[in-house]
Amino acid sequence: IRDQQETVQCLAFVNDRISKQMIKFIAHVSKESIVDVQAEIVKAGEKIESCSKQDIELHVHQVWVVSASDPQLPLQIEDAARKVTEEDEGTFAKVNQDTRLDNRILDLRTPANQAIFRLEAGVCSLFREVLAKQGFVEIHTPKIISAASEGGANVFKVSYFKGSAYLAQSPQLYKQMAIAADFGKVFTVGGVFRAEDSNTHRHLTEFVGLDMEMAFKFHYHEVVDTIGNMFTQIFKGLRDRYQGEIATVNTQYPAEPFKFLDPPLRLEFPE
C-alpha cells in the first residue's frame, strides 16, 4: 500500500482472523483504490527492496475499501514511475506526456512527482526563511494592473469590467516602491505572466517568481553577498532537510549529485 511518498508491504494469509473469502476479496481490490487497513507491524525477515519501508511489513487483520477505482485505468503508476534510462528504451511500457497530463491526478501519485512538489515547496520555504532572518519583509503585489509593467516583455491583456487590464509581468515596480517607502528589504513569492511564445518545451508564459529587493548602505556588493548567501543557504537546506525527496527523484531520474560552493564563488571584474 502507498500513502503519499511512502510504501509498505502488506501480507494477508488465512488464519483465525482472516478467512478464505477475505483473501479472495483483497485479491480483487482494483489498483489505486483507497483502502483502510488494520494490521500488526512486524519486523521484516529480510530487506524489502520494492518498498520505501524496507525493514517492516504489515500483517493484515482487516481491510475496508473506502473508494474503489476503475479496474481499467488510463495509466499504471508503476509504468509512470519507472526509472528513465536509455538502456530500457522500448523494453517496458512508457507513459506518454499527453496521457500524463490528461490524467494528472494519477500521474501526481508517482513517488517522483510527490517529491518534486515537496522540493518546490521547500525552495519557497527556505527562500522565505533565509530572507526573513535577515530582516526582509514579505510583500504581496498586484497581479492585475492598469498598464504593462515591463516594456521589454509582451503582456497578456484581459477584460476588466468596462475597460482593459494587464497581467503583471514582474513585481519590480512594487518592490522599488517599497524600498522608496523605507521598507529597507522586501521579497515576494508570486505568479508572473509573460506573453512570450516559445520555440522550446520550456514556456515562460506563467511561472512562480521569487523576487527580492534591498537598499544598500555603502556598496552594491552588499546585495551581491546577500544573493550569494541566499542561494547557498537554500542549497544547504535542500541537502540537509530533503535528502529523501532528492533520492526519490533520482530513483526515477538519475542525476549527478548537485554541487555548490560555500561560501559562493564571486569573481571580481579583473578576473
CSV table of C-alpha atoms in Angstrom, one decimal:
chain,number,residue,atom,x,y,z
A,1,ILE,CA,0.0,0.0,0.0
A,2,ARG,CA,1.1,3.6,-0.6
A,3,ASP,CA,0.5,6.7,1.4
A,4,GLN,CA,1.8,9.8,-0.3
A,5,GLN,CA,5.5,9.1,-0.8
A,6,GLU,CA,5.8,6.0,1.5
A,7,THR,CA,5.1,2.4,0.5
A,8,VAL,CA,4.9,-0.6,2.8
A,9,GLN,CA,4.4,-4.3,2.1
A,10,CYS,CA,1.2,-6.0,3.4
A,11,LEU,CA,0.8,-9.7,3.9
A,12,ALA,CA,-2.7,-11.3,4.2
A,13,PHE,CA,-3.0,-15.0,4.8
A,14,VAL,CA,-5.7,-17.4,6.1
A,15,ASN,CA,-5.6,-17.5,9.9
A,16,ASP,CA,-8.0,-17.2,12.8
A,17,ARG,CA,-8.7,-13.6,11.9
A,18,ILE,CA,-8.8,-13.8,8.1
A,19,SER,CA,-11.0,-16.2,6.1
A,20,LYS,CA,-10.5,-17.5,2.6
A,21,GLN,CA,-13.3,-15.2,1.5
A,22,MET,CA,-11.4,-12.2,2.9
A,23,ILE,CA,-8.3,-13.2,0.9
A,24,LYS,CA,-10.4,-13.5,-2.2
A,25,PHE,CA,-11.9,-10.1,-1.5
A,26,ILE,CA,-8.5,-8.5,-1.1
A,27,ALA,CA,-7.2,-10.1,-4.3
A,28,HIS,CA,-9.9,-8.5,-6.3
A,29,VAL,CA,-9.4,-4.9,-5.0
A,30,SER,CA,-8.5,-2.8,-8.0
A,31,LYS,CA,-5.2,-0.9,-8.2
A,32,GLU,CA,-5.3,2.7,-6.9
A,33,SER,CA,-8.3,2.1,-4.7
A,34,ILE,CA,-8.4,3.9,-1.4
A,35,VAL,CA,-8.4,1.4,1.5
A,36,ASP,CA,-8.3,1.3,5.3
A,37,VAL,CA,-6.2,-1.4,6.7
A,38,GLN,CA,-6.0,-2.7,10.3
A,39,ALA,CA,-2.8,-4.6,10.7
A,40,GLU,CA,0.1,-5.6,13.0
A,41,ILE,CA,3.5,-4.0,12.3
A,42,VAL,CA,6.1,-6.8,12.1
A,43,LYS,CA,9.9,-6.6,11.6
A,44,ALA,CA,10.7,-8.0,8.1
A,45,GLY,CA,12.8,-11.1,7.8
A,46,GLU,CA,14.8,-9.6,5.0
A,47,LYS,CA,15.2,-6.2,3.3
A,48,ILE,CA,12.1,-5.3,1.2
A,49,GLU,CA,13.6,-3.7,-1.9
A,50,SER,CA,10.3,-2.8,-3.6
A,51,CYS,CA,9.1,-0.5,-0.8
A,52,SER,CA,10.3,2.6,0.9
A,53,LYS,CA,9.7,1.0,4.3
A,54,GLN,CA,12.2,-1.8,3.9
A,55,ASP,CA,12.6,-3.2,7.4
A,56,ILE,CA,9.0,-3.7,8.4
A,57,GLU,CA,5.8,-5.2,6.9
A,58,LEU,CA,2.1,-5.2,7.9
A,59,HIS,CA,0.3,-8.4,8.7
A,60,VAL,CA,-3.3,-7.7,7.8
A,61,HIS,CA,-6.2,-8.2,10.1
A,62,GLN,CA,-9.0,-6.3,8.3
A,63,VAL,CA,-9.3,-4.4,5.0
A,64,TRP,CA,-12.1,-1.9,4.1
A,65,VAL,CA,-12.4,-0.4,0.6
A,66,VAL,CA,-13.2,3.3,1.1
A,67,SER,CA,-13.3,4.2,-2.6
A,68,ALA,CA,-12.8,1.6,-5.4
A,69,SER,CA,-11.0,2.7,-8.5
A,70,ASP,CA,-11.9,1.8,-12.1
A,71,PRO,CA,-10.4,-1.6,-12.9
A,72,GLN,CA,-9.2,-0.2,-16.3
A,73,LEU,CA,-7.0,2.8,-15.6
A,74,PRO,CA,-5.6,5.1,-18.3
A,75,LEU,CA,-2.1,4.6,-16.9
A,76,GLN,CA,-0.4,2.3,-14.4
A,77,ILE,CA,1.6,4.0,-11.6
A,78,GLU,CA,4.4,1.5,-11.9
A,79,ASP,CA,4.7,2.5,-15.6
A,80,ALA,CA,4.6,6.2,-14.9
A,81,ALA,CA,7.1,5.8,-12.0
A,82,ARG,CA,9.6,3.6,-13.9
A,83,LYS,CA,13.3,4.6,-13.9
A,84,VAL,CA,14.2,6.6,-17.0
A,85,THR,CA,17.2,5.1,-18.8
A,86,GLU,CA,18.3,4.9,-22.4
A,87,GLU,CA,19.1,1.1,-22.0
A,88,ASP,CA,15.4,0.3,-21.2
A,89,GLU,CA,14.1,2.3,-24.1
A,90,GLY,CA,11.4,0.2,-25.8
A,91,THR,CA,11.7,-2.6,-23.2
A,92,PHE,CA,8.9,-1.6,-20.9
A,93,ALA,CA,5.6,0.3,-21.2
A,94,LYS,CA,6.1,4.0,-21.4
A,95,VAL,CA,3.5,6.6,-20.4
A,96,ASN,CA,3.4,9.5,-22.9
A,97,GLN,CA,3.3,13.1,-21.8
A,98,ASP,CA,-0.2,13.7,-23.2
A,99,THR,CA,-1.5,10.7,-21.2
A,100,ARG,CA,0.2,12.0,-18.1
A,101,LEU,CA,-1.4,15.5,-18.5
A,102,ASP,CA,-4.8,14.2,-19.4
A,103,ASN,CA,-4.8,12.1,-16.2
A,104,ARG,CA,-2.8,14.4,-14.0
A,105,ILE,CA,-4.3,13.2,-10.7
A,106,LEU,CA,-3.0,9.7,-11.3
A,107,ASP,CA,0.4,11.0,-12.6
A,108,LEU,CA,0.9,13.0,-9.5
A,109,ARG,CA,0.6,9.9,-7.4
A,110,THR,CA,4.1,8.7,-8.5
A,111,PRO,CA,6.8,9.0,-5.8
A,112,ALA,CA,9.0,11.3,-8.0
A,113,ASN,CA,6.2,13.8,-8.7
A,114,GLN,CA,5.2,13.8,-5.0
A,115,ALA,CA,8.9,14.5,-4.2
A,116,ILE,CA,9.2,17.2,-6.9
A,117,PHE,CA,6.3,19.2,-5.4
A,118,ARG,CA,7.7,18.9,-1.9
A,119,LEU,CA,11.1,20.2,-3.2
A,120,GLU,CA,9.4,23.1,-4.9
A,121,ALA,CA,7.6,23.9,-1.6
A,122,GLY,CA,11.0,23.5,0.2
A,123,VAL,CA,12.7,26.1,-2.1
A,124,CYS,CA,9.9,28.6,-1.3
A,125,SER,CA,10.0,27.9,2.4
A,126,LEU,CA,13.8,28.2,2.5
A,127,PHE,CA,13.7,31.4,0.5
A,128,ARG,CA,11.3,33.0,2.9
A,129,GLU,CA,13.2,31.6,6.0
A,130,VAL,CA,16.6,32.8,4.8
A,131,LEU,CA,15.5,36.4,4.0
A,132,ALA,CA,13.2,36.8,7.0
A,133,LYS,CA,16.1,36.0,9.3
A,134,GLN,CA,18.0,38.9,7.6
A,135,GLY,CA,15.2,41.4,8.3
A,136,PHE,CA,13.4,41.2,4.9
A,137,VAL,CA,9.6,41.9,4.8
A,138,GLU,CA,7.4,39.7,2.6
A,139,ILE,CA,5.0,41.8,0.5
A,140,HIS,CA,2.2,40.8,-1.9
A,141,THR,CA,2.0,42.7,-5.1
A,142,PRO,CA,-0.9,43.2,-7.6
A,143,LYS,CA,-1.2,40.8,-10.5
A,144,ILE,CA,-3.9,42.6,-12.4
A,145,ILE,CA,-2.6,46.1,-13.3
A,146,SER,CA,-3.6,49.0,-15.4
A,147,ALA,CA,-0.5,49.2,-17.7
A,148,ALA,CA,2.3,47.0,-18.8
A,149,SER,CA,4.9,46.7,-16.1
A,150,GLU,CA,8.0,46.0,-18.3
A,151,GLY,CA,8.5,47.4,-21.8
A,152,GLY,CA,10.8,44.6,-22.9
A,153,ALA,CA,8.3,41.7,-22.4
A,154,ASN,CA,5.0,41.0,-24.1
A,155,VAL,CA,1.9,41.3,-21.9
A,156,PHE,CA,-1.4,39.5,-21.5
A,157,LYS,CA,-4.4,41.8,-22.0
A,158,VAL,CA,-7.6,40.9,-20.1
A,159,SER,CA,-11.1,42.3,-20.0
A,160,TYR,CA,-11.7,44.2,-16.8
A,161,PHE,CA,-15.3,45.2,-16.4
A,162,LYS,CA,-15.8,48.0,-18.9
A,163,GLY,CA,-12.2,48.5,-19.7
A,164,SER,CA,-8.9,46.5,-20.0
A,165,ALA,CA,-6.2,45.4,-17.7
A,166,TYR,CA,-2.9,43.5,-17.9
A,167,LEU,CA,-1.4,40.6,-16.1
A,168,ALA,CA,1.7,41.6,-14.3
A,169,GLN,CA,5.0,40.7,-16.0
A,170,SER,CA,7.0,41.5,-12.9
A,171,PRO,CA,6.7,42.8,-9.3
A,172,GLN,CA,9.7,45.1,-9.9
A,173,LEU,CA,7.8,48.4,-9.7
A,174,TYR,CA,6.1,47.4,-6.4
A,175,LYS,CA,9.4,46.2,-4.9
A,176,GLN,CA,11.0,49.5,-5.8
A,177,MET,CA,8.1,51.4,-4.3
A,178,ALA,CA,8.5,49.5,-1.0
A,179,ILE,CA,12.2,50.5,-0.9
A,180,ALA,CA,11.4,54.1,-1.6
A,181,ALA,CA,8.8,53.8,1.2
A,182,ASP,CA,11.6,52.9,3.6
A,183,PHE,CA,10.9,49.2,4.0
A,184,GLY,CA,14.7,48.6,3.5
A,185,LYS,CA,14.5,45.0,2.5
A,186,VAL,CA,11.5,43.2,0.8
A,187,PHE,CA,10.7,40.0,-1.0
A,188,THR,CA,7.7,38.4,-2.7
A,189,VAL,CA,6.7,35.0,-4.0
A,190,GLY,CA,4.0,35.0,-6.6
A,191,GLY,CA,2.8,34.4,-10.2
A,192,VAL,CA,4.4,36.1,-13.1
A,193,PHE,CA,2.8,36.3,-16.6
A,194,ARG,CA,4.6,36.9,-19.9
A,195,ALA,CA,3.0,36.6,-23.3
A,196,GLU,CA,6.1,35.3,-24.9
A,197,ASP,CA,5.8,32.5,-27.5
A,198,SER,CA,8.4,29.8,-27.2
A,199,ASN,CA,10.2,27.5,-29.7
A,200,THR,CA,11.0,25.0,-27.0
A,201,HIS,CA,9.1,22.9,-24.5
A,202,ARG,CA,10.0,25.3,-21.7
A,203,HIS,CA,7.5,28.2,-21.6
A,204,LEU,CA,7.7,31.3,-19.6
A,205,THR,CA,4.1,32.4,-20.1
A,206,GLU,CA,3.3,31.7,-16.4
A,207,PHE,CA,5.7,30.9,-13.6
A,208,VAL,CA,6.3,31.4,-9.9
A,209,GLY,CA,8.8,34.2,-9.3
A,210,LEU,CA,10.9,34.5,-6.1
A,211,ASP,CA,11.9,38.2,-6.0
A,212,MET,CA,13.8,40.3,-3.6
A,213,GLU,CA,14.8,44.0,-3.4
A,214,MET,CA,17.0,45.8,-0.9
A,215,ALA,CA,18.7,49.1,-0.2
A,216,PHE,CA,22.4,49.0,0.4
A,217,LYS,CA,24.3,51.3,2.8
A,218,PHE,CA,27.8,51.6,1.3
A,219,HIS,CA,28.3,49.4,-1.7
A,220,TYR,CA,26.3,47.3,-4.1
A,221,HIS,CA,28.4,44.3,-3.1
A,222,GLU,CA,26.1,44.1,-0.1
A,223,VAL,CA,23.4,43.0,-2.5
A,224,VAL,CA,25.7,40.6,-4.3
A,225,ASP,CA,26.7,39.0,-0.9
A,226,THR,CA,23.1,38.7,0.2
A,227,ILE,CA,22.1,37.0,-3.0
A,228,GLY,CA,25.1,34.6,-3.0
A,229,ASN,CA,24.4,33.7,0.7
A,230,MET,CA,20.7,33.2,0.0
A,231,PHE,CA,21.4,30.6,-2.8
A,232,THR,CA,24.0,28.8,-0.6
A,233,GLN,CA,21.5,28.6,2.3
A,234,ILE,CA,18.8,27.3,0.1
A,235,PHE,CA,21.1,24.6,-1.4
A,236,LYS,CA,22.2,23.6,2.1
A,237,GLY,CA,18.6,23.4,3.3
A,238,LEU,CA,17.6,21.2,0.4
A,239,ARG,CA,20.6,19.0,1.0
A,240,ASP,CA,20.1,18.7,4.8
A,241,ARG,CA,16.2,18.6,5.0
A,242,TYR,CA,15.1,17.0,1.8
A,243,GLN,CA,17.5,14.1,1.3
A,244,GLY,CA,14.6,11.6,1.0
A,245,GLU,CA,12.8,13.7,-1.7
A,246,ILE,CA,16.0,14.1,-3.7
A,247,ALA,CA,16.8,10.4,-3.5
A,248,THR,CA,13.2,9.6,-4.7
A,249,VAL,CA,13.6,11.9,-7.7
A,250,ASN,CA,17.0,10.3,-8.5
A,251,THR,CA,15.4,6.9,-8.4
A,252,GLN,CA,13.3,7.7,-11.5
A,253,TYR,CA,15.5,10.4,-13.0
A,254,PRO,CA,19.2,9.5,-12.3
A,255,ALA,CA,21.4,12.5,-12.0
A,256,GLU,CA,24.8,13.5,-10.6
A,257,PRO,CA,24.7,15.0,-7.1
A,258,PHE,CA,24.2,18.7,-7.1
A,259,LYS,CA,27.4,20.6,-6.1
A,260,PHE,CA,27.8,24.2,-4.8
A,261,LEU,CA,30.4,26.3,-3.1
A,262,ASP,CA,30.2,27.6,0.5
A,263,PRO,CA,30.9,30.5,0.5
A,264,PRO,CA,29.7,31.1,-3.0
A,265,LEU,CA,32.2,31.9,-5.8
A,266,ARG,CA,32.4,35.6,-6.6
A,267,LEU,CA,34.5,36.8,-9.5
A,268,GLU,CA,35.8,40.4,-9.4
A,269,PHE,CA,35.9,42.3,-12.7
A,270,PRO,CA,39.6,41.8,-13.4
A,271,GLU,CA,39.1,38.0,-13.1
